[in-house]
Coordinates of C-alpha atoms and ligand atoms in Angstrom, one line a residue:
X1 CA -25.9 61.0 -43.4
X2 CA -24.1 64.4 -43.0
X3 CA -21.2 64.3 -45.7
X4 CA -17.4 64.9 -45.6
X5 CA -16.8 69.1 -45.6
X6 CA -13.3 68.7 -47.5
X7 CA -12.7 65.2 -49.3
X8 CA -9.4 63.3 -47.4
X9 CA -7.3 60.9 -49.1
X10 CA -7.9 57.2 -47.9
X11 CA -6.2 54.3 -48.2
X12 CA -7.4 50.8 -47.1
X13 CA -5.1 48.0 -47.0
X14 CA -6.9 44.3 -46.6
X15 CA -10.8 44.5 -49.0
X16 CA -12.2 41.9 -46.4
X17 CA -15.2 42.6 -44.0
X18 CA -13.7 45.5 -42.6
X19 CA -11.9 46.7 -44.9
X20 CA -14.7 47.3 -47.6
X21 CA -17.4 47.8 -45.4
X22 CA -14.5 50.7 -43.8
X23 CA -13.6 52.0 -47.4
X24 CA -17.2 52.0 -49.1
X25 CA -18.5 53.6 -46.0
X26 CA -15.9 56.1 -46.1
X27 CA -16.0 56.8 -50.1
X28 CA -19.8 56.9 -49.6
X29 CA -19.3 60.2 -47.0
X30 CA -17.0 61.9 -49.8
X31 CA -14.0 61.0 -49.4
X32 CA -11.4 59.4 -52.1
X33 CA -10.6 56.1 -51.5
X34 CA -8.2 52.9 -52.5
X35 CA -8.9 50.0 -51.5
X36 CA -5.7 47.2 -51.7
X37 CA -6.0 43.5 -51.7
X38 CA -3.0 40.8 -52.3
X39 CA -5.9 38.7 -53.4
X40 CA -5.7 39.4 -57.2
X41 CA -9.5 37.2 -57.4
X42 CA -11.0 39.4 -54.9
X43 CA -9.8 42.8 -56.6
X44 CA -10.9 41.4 -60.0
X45 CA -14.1 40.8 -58.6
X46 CA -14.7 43.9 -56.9
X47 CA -13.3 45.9 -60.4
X48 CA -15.7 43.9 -62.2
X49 CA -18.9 45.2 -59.7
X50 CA -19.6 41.6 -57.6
X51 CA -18.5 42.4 -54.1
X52 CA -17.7 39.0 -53.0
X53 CA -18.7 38.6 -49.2
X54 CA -22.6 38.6 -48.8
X55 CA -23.6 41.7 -46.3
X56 CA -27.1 43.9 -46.5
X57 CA -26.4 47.5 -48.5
X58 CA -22.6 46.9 -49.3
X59 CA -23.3 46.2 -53.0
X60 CA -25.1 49.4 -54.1
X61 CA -22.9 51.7 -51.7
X62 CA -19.8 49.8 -54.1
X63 CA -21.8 50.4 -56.9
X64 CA -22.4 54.0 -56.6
X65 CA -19.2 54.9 -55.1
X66 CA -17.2 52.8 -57.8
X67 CA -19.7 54.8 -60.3
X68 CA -18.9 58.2 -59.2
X69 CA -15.1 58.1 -59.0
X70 CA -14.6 58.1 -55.1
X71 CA -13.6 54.4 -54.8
X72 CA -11.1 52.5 -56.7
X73 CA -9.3 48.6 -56.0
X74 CA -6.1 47.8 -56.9
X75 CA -3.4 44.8 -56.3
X76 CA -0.4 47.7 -56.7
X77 CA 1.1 48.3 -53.6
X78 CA 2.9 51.5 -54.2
X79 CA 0.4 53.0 -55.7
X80 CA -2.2 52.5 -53.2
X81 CA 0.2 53.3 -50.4
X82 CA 1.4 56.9 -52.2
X83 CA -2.8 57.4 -53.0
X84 CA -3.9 58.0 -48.9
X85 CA -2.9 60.6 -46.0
X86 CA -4.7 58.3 -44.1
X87 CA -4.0 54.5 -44.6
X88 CA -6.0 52.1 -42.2
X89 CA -4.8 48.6 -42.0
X90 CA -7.5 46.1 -41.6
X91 CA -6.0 42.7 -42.8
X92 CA -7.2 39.7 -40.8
X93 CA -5.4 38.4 -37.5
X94 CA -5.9 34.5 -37.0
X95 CA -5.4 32.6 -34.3
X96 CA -2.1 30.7 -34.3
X97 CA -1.4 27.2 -32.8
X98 CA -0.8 29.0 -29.5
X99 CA -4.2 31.3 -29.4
X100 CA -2.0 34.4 -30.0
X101 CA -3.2 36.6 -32.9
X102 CA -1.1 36.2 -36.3
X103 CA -0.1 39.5 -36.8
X104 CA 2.6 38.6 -39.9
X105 CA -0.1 40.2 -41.8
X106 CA -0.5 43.7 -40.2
X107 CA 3.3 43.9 -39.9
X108 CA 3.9 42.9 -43.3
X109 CA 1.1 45.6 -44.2
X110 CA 3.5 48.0 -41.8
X111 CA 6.5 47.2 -43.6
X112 CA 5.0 48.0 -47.3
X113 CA 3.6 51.5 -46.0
X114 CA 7.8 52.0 -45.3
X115 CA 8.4 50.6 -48.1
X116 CA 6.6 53.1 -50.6
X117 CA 5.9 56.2 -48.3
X118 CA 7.3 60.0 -49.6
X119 CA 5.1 61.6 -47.5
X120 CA 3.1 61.7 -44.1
X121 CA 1.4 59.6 -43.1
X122 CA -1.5 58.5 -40.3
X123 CA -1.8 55.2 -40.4
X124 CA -5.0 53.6 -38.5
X125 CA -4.9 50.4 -37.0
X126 CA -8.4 49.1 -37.4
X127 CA -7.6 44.8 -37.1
X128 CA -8.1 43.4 -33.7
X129 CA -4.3 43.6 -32.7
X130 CA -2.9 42.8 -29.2
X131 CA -1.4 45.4 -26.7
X132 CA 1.6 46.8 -27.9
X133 CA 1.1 46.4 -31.6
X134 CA 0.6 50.0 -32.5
X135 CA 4.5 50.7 -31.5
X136 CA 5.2 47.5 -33.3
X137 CA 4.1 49.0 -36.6
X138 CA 5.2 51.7 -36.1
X139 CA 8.5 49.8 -35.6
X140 CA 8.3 48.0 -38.6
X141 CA 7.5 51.1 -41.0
X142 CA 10.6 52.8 -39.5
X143 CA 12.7 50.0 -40.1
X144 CA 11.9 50.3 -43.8
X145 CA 12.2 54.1 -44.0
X146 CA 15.6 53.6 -42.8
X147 CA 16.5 51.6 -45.2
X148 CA 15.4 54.2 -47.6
X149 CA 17.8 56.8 -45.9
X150 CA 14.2 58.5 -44.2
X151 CA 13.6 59.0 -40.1
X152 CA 10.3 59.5 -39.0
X153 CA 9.7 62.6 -37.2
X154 CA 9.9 62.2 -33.0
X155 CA 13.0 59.3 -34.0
X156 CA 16.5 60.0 -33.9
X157 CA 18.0 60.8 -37.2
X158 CA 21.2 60.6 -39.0
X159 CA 22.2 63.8 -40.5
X160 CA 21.8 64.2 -44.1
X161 CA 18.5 61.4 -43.6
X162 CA 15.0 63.3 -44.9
X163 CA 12.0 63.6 -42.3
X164 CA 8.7 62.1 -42.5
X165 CA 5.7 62.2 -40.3
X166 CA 3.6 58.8 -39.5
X167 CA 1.5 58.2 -36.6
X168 CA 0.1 55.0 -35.5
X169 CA -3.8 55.8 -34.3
X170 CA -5.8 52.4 -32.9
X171 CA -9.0 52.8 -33.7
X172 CA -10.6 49.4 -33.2
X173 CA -13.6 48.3 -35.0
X174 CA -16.9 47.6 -33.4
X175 CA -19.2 46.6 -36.7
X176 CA -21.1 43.5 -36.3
X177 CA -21.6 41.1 -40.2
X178 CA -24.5 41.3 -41.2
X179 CA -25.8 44.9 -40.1
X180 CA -21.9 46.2 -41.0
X181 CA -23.0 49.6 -42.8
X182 CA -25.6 50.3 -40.9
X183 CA -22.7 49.8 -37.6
X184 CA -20.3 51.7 -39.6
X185 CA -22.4 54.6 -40.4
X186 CA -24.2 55.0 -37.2
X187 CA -21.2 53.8 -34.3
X188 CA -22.3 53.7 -31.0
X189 CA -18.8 54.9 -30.7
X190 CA -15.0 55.8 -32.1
X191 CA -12.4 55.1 -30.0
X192 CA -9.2 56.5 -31.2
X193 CA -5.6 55.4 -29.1
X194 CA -2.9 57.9 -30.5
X195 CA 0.5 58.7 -28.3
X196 CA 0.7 61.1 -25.8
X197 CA 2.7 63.8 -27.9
X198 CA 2.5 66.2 -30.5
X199 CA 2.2 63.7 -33.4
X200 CA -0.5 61.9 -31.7
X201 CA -2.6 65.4 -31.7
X202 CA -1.7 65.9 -34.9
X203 CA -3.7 62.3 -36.1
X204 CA -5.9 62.9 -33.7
X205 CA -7.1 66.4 -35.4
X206 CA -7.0 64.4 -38.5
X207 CA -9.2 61.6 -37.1
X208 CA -11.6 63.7 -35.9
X209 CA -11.7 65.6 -39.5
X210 CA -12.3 61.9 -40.9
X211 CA -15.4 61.2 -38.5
X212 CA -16.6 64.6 -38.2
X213 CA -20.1 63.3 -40.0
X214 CA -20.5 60.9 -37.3
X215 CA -20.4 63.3 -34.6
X216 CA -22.9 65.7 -35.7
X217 CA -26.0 64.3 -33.8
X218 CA -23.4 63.6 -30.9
X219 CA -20.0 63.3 -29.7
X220 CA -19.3 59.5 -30.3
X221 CA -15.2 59.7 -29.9
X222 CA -13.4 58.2 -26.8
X223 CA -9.9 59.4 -27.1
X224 CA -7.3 57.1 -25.0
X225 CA -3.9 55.2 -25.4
X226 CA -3.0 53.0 -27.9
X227 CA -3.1 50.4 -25.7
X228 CA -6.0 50.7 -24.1
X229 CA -7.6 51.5 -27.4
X230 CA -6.6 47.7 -28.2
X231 CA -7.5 46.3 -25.3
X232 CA -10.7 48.0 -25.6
X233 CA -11.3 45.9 -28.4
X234 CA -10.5 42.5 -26.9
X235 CA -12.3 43.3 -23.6
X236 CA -15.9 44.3 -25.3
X237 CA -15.4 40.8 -27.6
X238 CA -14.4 38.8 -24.3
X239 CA -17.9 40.4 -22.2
X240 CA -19.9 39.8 -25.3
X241 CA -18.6 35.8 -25.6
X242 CA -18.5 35.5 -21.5
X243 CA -22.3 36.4 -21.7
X244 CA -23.0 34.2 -24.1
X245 CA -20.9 31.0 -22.5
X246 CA -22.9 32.0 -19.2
X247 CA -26.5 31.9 -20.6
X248 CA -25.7 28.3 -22.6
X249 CA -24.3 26.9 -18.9
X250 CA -27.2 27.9 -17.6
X251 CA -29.6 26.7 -20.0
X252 CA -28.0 23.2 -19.6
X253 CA -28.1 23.6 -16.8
X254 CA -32.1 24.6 -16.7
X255 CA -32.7 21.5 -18.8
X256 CA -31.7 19.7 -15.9
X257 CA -33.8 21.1 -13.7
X258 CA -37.6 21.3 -16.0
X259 CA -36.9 25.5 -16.1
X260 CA -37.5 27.1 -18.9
X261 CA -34.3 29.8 -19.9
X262 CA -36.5 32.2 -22.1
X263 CA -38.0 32.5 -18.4
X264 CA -34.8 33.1 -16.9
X265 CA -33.2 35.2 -19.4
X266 CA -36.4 37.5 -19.3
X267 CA -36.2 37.7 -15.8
X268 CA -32.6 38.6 -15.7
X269 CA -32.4 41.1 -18.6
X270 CA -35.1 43.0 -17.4
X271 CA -32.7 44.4 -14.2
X272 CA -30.9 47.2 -16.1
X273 CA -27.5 46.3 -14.6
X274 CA -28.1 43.0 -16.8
X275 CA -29.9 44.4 -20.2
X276 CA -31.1 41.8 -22.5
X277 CA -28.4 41.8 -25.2
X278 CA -26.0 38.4 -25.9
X279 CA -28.4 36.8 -23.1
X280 CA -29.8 34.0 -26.1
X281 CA -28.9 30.6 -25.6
X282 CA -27.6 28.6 -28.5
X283 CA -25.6 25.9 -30.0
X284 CA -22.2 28.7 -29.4
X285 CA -20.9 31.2 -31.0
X286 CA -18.6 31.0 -34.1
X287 CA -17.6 33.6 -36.6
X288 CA -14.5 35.3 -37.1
X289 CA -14.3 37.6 -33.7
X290 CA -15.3 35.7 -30.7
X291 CA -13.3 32.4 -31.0
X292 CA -9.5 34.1 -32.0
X293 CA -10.0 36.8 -30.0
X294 CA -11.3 35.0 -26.7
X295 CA -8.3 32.7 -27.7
X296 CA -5.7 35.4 -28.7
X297 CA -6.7 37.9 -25.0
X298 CA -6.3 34.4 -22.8
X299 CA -3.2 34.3 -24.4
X300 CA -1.5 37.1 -23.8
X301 CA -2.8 36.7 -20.2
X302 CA -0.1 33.9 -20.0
X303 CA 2.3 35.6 -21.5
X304 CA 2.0 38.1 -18.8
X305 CA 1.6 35.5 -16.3
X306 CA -1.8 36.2 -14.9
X307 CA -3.9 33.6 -15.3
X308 CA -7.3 34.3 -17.4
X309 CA -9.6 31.5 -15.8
X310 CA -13.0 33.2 -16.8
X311 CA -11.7 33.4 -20.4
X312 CA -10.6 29.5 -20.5
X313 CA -13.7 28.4 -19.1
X314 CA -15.7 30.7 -21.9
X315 CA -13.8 28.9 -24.8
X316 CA -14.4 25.5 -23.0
X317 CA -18.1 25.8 -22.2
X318 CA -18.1 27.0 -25.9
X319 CA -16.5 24.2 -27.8
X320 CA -18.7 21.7 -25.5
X321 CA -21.9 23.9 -26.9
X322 CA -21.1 23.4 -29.9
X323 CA -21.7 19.6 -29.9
X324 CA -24.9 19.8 -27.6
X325 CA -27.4 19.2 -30.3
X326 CA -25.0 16.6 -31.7
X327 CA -25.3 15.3 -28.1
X328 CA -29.5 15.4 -28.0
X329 CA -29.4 13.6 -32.1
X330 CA -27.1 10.7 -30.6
X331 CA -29.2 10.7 -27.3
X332 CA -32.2 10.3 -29.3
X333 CA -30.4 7.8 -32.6
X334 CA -27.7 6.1 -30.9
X335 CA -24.2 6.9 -31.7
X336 CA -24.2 5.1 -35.1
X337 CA -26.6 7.2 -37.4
X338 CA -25.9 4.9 -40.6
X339 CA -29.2 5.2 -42.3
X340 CA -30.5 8.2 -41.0
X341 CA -30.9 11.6 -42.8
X342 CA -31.2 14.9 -40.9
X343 CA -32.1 18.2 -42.2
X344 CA -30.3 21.0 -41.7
X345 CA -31.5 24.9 -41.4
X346 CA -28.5 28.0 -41.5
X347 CA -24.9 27.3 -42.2
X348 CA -23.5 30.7 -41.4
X349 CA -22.2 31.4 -38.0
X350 CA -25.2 33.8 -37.7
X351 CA -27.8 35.6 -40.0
X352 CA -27.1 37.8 -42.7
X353 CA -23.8 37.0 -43.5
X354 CA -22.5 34.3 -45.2
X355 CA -19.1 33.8 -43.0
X356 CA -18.5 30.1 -42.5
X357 CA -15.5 30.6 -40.1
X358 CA -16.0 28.5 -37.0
X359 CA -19.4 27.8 -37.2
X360 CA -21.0 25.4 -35.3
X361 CA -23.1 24.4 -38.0
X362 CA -19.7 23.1 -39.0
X363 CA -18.8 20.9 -36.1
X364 CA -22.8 19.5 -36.2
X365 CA -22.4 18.2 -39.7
X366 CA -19.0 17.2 -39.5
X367 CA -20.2 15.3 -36.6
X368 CA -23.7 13.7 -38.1
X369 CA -21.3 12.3 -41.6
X370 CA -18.4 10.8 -39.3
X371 CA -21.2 9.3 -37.7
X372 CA -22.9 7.5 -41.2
X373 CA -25.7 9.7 -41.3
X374 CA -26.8 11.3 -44.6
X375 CA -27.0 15.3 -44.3
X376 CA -29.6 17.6 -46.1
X377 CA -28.6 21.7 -45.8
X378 CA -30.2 24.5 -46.4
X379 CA -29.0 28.6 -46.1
X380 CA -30.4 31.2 -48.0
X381 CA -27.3 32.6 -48.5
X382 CA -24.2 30.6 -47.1
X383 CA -24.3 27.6 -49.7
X384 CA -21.1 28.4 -51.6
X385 CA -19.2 29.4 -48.8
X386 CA -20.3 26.5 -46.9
X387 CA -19.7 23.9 -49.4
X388 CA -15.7 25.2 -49.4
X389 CA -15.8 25.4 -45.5
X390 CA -17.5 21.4 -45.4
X391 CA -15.3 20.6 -48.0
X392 CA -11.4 21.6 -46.0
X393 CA -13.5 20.0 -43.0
X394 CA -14.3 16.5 -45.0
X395 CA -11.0 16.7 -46.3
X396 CA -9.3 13.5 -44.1
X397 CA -12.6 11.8 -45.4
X398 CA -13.7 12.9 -49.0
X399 CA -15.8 9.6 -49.1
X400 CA -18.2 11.4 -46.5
X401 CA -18.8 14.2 -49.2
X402 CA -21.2 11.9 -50.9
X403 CA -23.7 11.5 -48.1
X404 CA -24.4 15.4 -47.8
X405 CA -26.5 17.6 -50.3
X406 CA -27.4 20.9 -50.6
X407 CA -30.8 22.3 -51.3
X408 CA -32.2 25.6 -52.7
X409 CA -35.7 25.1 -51.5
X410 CA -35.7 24.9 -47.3
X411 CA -38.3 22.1 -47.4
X412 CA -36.2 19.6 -49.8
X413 CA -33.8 20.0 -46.8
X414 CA -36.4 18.3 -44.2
X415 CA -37.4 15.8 -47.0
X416 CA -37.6 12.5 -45.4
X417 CA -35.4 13.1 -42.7
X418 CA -35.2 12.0 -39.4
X419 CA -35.0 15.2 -38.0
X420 CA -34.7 18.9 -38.5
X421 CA -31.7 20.7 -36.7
X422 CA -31.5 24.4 -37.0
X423 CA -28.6 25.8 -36.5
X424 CA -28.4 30.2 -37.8
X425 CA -31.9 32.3 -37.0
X426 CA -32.3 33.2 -40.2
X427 CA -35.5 35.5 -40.5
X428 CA -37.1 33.0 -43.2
X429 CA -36.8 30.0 -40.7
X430 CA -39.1 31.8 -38.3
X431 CA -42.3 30.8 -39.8
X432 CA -42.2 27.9 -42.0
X433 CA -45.6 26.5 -43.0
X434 CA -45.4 23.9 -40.4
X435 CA -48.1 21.3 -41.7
X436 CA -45.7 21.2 -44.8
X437 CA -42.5 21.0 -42.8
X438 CA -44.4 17.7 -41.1
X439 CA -45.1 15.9 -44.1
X440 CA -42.2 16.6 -45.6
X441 CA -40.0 15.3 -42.3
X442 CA -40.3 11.3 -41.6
X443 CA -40.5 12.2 -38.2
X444 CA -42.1 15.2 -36.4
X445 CA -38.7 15.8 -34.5
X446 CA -36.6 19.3 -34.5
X447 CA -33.4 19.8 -32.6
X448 CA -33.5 23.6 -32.6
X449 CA -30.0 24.9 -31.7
X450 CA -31.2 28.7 -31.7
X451 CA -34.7 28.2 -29.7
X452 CA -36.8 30.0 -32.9
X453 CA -40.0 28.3 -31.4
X454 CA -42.4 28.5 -28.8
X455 CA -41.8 24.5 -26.9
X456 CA -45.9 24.9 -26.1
X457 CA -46.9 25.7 -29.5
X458 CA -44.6 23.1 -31.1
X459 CA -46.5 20.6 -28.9
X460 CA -49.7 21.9 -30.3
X461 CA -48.9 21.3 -33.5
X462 CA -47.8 17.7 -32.6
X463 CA -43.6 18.9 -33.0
X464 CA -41.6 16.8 -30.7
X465 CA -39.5 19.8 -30.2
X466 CA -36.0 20.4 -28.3
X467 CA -34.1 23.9 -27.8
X468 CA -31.5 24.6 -25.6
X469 CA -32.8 25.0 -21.9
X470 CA -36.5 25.4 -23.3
X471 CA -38.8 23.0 -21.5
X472 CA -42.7 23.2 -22.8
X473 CA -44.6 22.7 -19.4
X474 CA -42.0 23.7 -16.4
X475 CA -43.3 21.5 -13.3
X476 CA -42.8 23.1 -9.7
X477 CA -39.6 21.1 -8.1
X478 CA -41.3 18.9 -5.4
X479 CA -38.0 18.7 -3.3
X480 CA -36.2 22.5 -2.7
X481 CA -32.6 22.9 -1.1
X482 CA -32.4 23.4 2.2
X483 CA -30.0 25.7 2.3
X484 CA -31.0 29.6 3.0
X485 CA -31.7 31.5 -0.5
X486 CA -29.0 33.7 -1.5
X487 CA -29.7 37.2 -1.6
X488 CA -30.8 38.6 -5.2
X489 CA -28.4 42.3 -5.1
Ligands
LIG501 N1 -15.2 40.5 -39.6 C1 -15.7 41.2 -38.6 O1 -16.9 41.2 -38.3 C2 -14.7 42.1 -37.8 C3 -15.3 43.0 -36.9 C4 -14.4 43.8 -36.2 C5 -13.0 43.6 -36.3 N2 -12.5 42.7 -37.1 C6 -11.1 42.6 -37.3 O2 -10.7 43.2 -38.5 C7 -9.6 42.5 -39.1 C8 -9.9 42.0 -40.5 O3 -11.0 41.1 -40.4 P1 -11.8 40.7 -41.7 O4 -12.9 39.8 -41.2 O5 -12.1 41.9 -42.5 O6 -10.7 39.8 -42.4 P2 -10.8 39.2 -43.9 O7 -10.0 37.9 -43.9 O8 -12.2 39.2 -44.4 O9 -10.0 40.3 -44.8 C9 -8.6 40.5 -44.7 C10 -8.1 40.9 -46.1 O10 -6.8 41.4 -46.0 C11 -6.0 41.0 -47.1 N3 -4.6 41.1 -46.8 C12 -3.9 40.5 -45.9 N4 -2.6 41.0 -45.9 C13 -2.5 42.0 -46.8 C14 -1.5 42.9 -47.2 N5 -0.3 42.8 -46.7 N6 -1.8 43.7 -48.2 C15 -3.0 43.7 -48.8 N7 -4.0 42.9 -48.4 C16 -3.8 42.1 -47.4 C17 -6.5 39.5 -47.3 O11 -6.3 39.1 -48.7 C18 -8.0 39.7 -47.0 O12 -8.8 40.0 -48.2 C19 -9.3 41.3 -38.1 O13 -8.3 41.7 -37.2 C20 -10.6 41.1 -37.4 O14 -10.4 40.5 -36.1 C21 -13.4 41.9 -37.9

């Protein structure tokens, strides 16, 4: 990786996902960097060298950079805020009760850059923020400054008031958990949103200084509007969960009808209109994107009146996915499962990360206890996080607590239960030693919510075995409609 030619001053405010992955990545290409954090644990922890979210490379790029000087965390405020030319916001945005995003953190992130600025300023806007919100930051830092007797530059000012420079830029992030350095570090692209005037050029020539390293190989920077910098964001999330939604309807739907959806999904990805990416059927997405931000774009559709049909039926179909394998255990069981056990494989909304937030992992177990079975779990790496998730879910029930264990070995998780569901595609779930896995299990049953296995093998080796929309011998349809085929352009 090509490093920075002269060393900027960063500031990141929020040490979550984004913002450490954004700040170690940065400190890592040279530059000098404070991270901020309200949460006094998670600065403590990151000062004493355990990064505290689990994601592949993060802790040596902390180590190193902590090491050589170029990043620092801190709880103070001012400090941090006087420390960067460039201060990127990247708190979280959750949903409200409404859908909309939350965005009393950003603002109140806005408010202390006003608060404790005595110089210029770009500040980045790198949370998933509706249209709109860059001039509302902007808004709130001004408000502040004038307090403080200060106009921004391109404002009207009072006489006497002294001038300061700050530029909102929306530069929306793209990273996915689990491969997050590797997404920083190598972006399929940077789109920057600045305003259409002379301070917007002048963060724009800064950006580009910033993420010069990036560009080397190619030119990755799409240069637009604020706006359409955030709506960027929420449209690319809203494809990614539509596609999804799509390919779990039709694998129900496939079910149904004896067809096989690895079939179909090879079919359709190999037409390079289609491509093969987010085409996996599953038990739904979760995570901390796809739900709020589904959610937070339908909403804003109402609040501009135009109705967002495709997004409503996305969140629906996904919610009713996530209780499809709860569906196939109670098909199989009965609805009440006292005195069974199941097994469960992955807690973490997907592999390599350890992010509990709305996975469907969740809803599965939550749904198994309030039904009086007994729960076994597994994760390589999710436990702790998904023992405090499990435990805010169990919370109207603490009783239920009691019938679910956790297990550091994946096969005392199948131990004498009823079933096996699987639930993240974790790489070490791929090949278990399967003669072990059936003696271990009372039955030979696995409700596979992320279609790791081959249905034909699984018969071979005497599994009874259901996936989502995988059938193990597809039988021709005797009957076909009658009606004309549609045309396939
Ligand atoms: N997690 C992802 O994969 C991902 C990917 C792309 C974009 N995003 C977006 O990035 C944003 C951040 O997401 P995240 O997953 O990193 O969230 P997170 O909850 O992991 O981290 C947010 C952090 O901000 C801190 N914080 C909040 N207000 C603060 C303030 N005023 N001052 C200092 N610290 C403050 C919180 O304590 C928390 O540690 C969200 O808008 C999210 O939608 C997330």
């Amino acid at each position: 990786m090509f490093k920075q030619e002269k060393q900027m001053q960063i500031t990141i405010i929020g040490s979550g996902y984004v913002g450490l992955v954004t700040g170690t990545c940065l400190a890592e290409l040279g530059n000098d960097v404070v991270c901020l954090d309200m949460a006094a644990d998670k600065i403590r922890s990151l000062n004493s060298g355990v990064v505290p979210i689990y994601e592949p490379g993060l802790d040596d790029l902390v180590v190193r950079n902590r090491k050589q000087g170029r990043l620092q965390f801190t709880t103070d405020t001012a400090l941090a805020i006087e420390h960067g030319d460039v201060i990127f916001i990247a708190v979280g945005t959750p949903p409200q009760e409404d859908g909309s995003a939350d965005l009393s953190y950003a603002l109140s992130a806005a408010s202390d850059i006003g608060r404790w600025m005595r110089t210029d300023k770009v500040v980045v806007n790198k949370s998933t923020v509706p249209v709109g919100t860059a001039e509302r930051v902007h808004h709130a830092i001004s408000i502040e400054l004038s307090k403080r007797g200060i106009d921004l530059e391109g404002t009207n000012s009072s006489e006497g008031n002294t001038r300061l420079r700050c530029a909102v830029v929306s530069n929306p992030e793209f990273l996915k958990e689990g491969a997050a350095v590797e997404d920083f570090m190598r972006p399929d692209r940077i789109v920057l949103g600045v305003s259409n005037d002379a301070l917007g050029q002048w963060a724009l020539s800064q950006m580009r200084h910033l993420y010069a390293p990036f560009n080397r190989h190619h030119e990755r920077t799409l240069v637009m509007s604020q706006r359409a910098a955030e709506m960027t964001k929420y449209a690319a999330n809203a494809m990614l969960a539509t596609r999804i939604s799509f390919m779990n309807e039709l694998a129900n739907l496939s079910e149904r009808l004896n067809v096989d959806i690895e079939s179909v999904r090879q079919g359709m990805g190999s037409d390079p209109r289609i491509g093969y990416g987010f085409l996996y059927a599953g038990a739904g997405y979760g995570g901390s994107c796809f739900p709020k931000d589904v959610k937070a774009l339908h909403r804003t559709g109402i609040e501009q009146g135009v109705a967002m049909q495709i997004l409503s039926a996305v969140e629906h179909v996904n919610q009713r996915q996530k209780h499809r394998l709860l569906d196939k255990v109670i098909a199989q069981f009965g609805g009440d499962l006292r005195g069974h056990t199941f097994g469960i494989w992955g807690l973490a909304f997907k592999p390599e990360t350890d992010d509990m937030r709305e996975a469907p992992s969740r809803t599965v177990i939550n749904g198994l206890l309030r039904a009086g079975a007994r729960v076994q779990v597994h994760d390589p790496v999710a436990m702790e996080t998904g023992q405090l998730a499990l435990q805010e879910d169990l919370m109207d029930v603490p009783e239920l607590w009691g019938q679910l264990s956790f297990h550091d070995d994946l096969m005392d998780a199948a131990d004498g239960a009823d079933a096996l569901l699987i639930l993240t595609e974790w790489k070490s779930y791929r090949s278990p030693n399967f003669q072990q896995l059936k003696s271990r299990l009372k039955n030979a049953l696995i409700f596979d919510g992320r279609n790791l296995f081959d249905p034909q093998q699984m018969e071979q080796a005497c599994f009874s075995y259901h996936g989502i929309g995988r059938v193990s011998r597809p039988t021709t349809p005797t009957t076909y409609p009658s009606a004309s085929m549609a045309t396939t352009d």
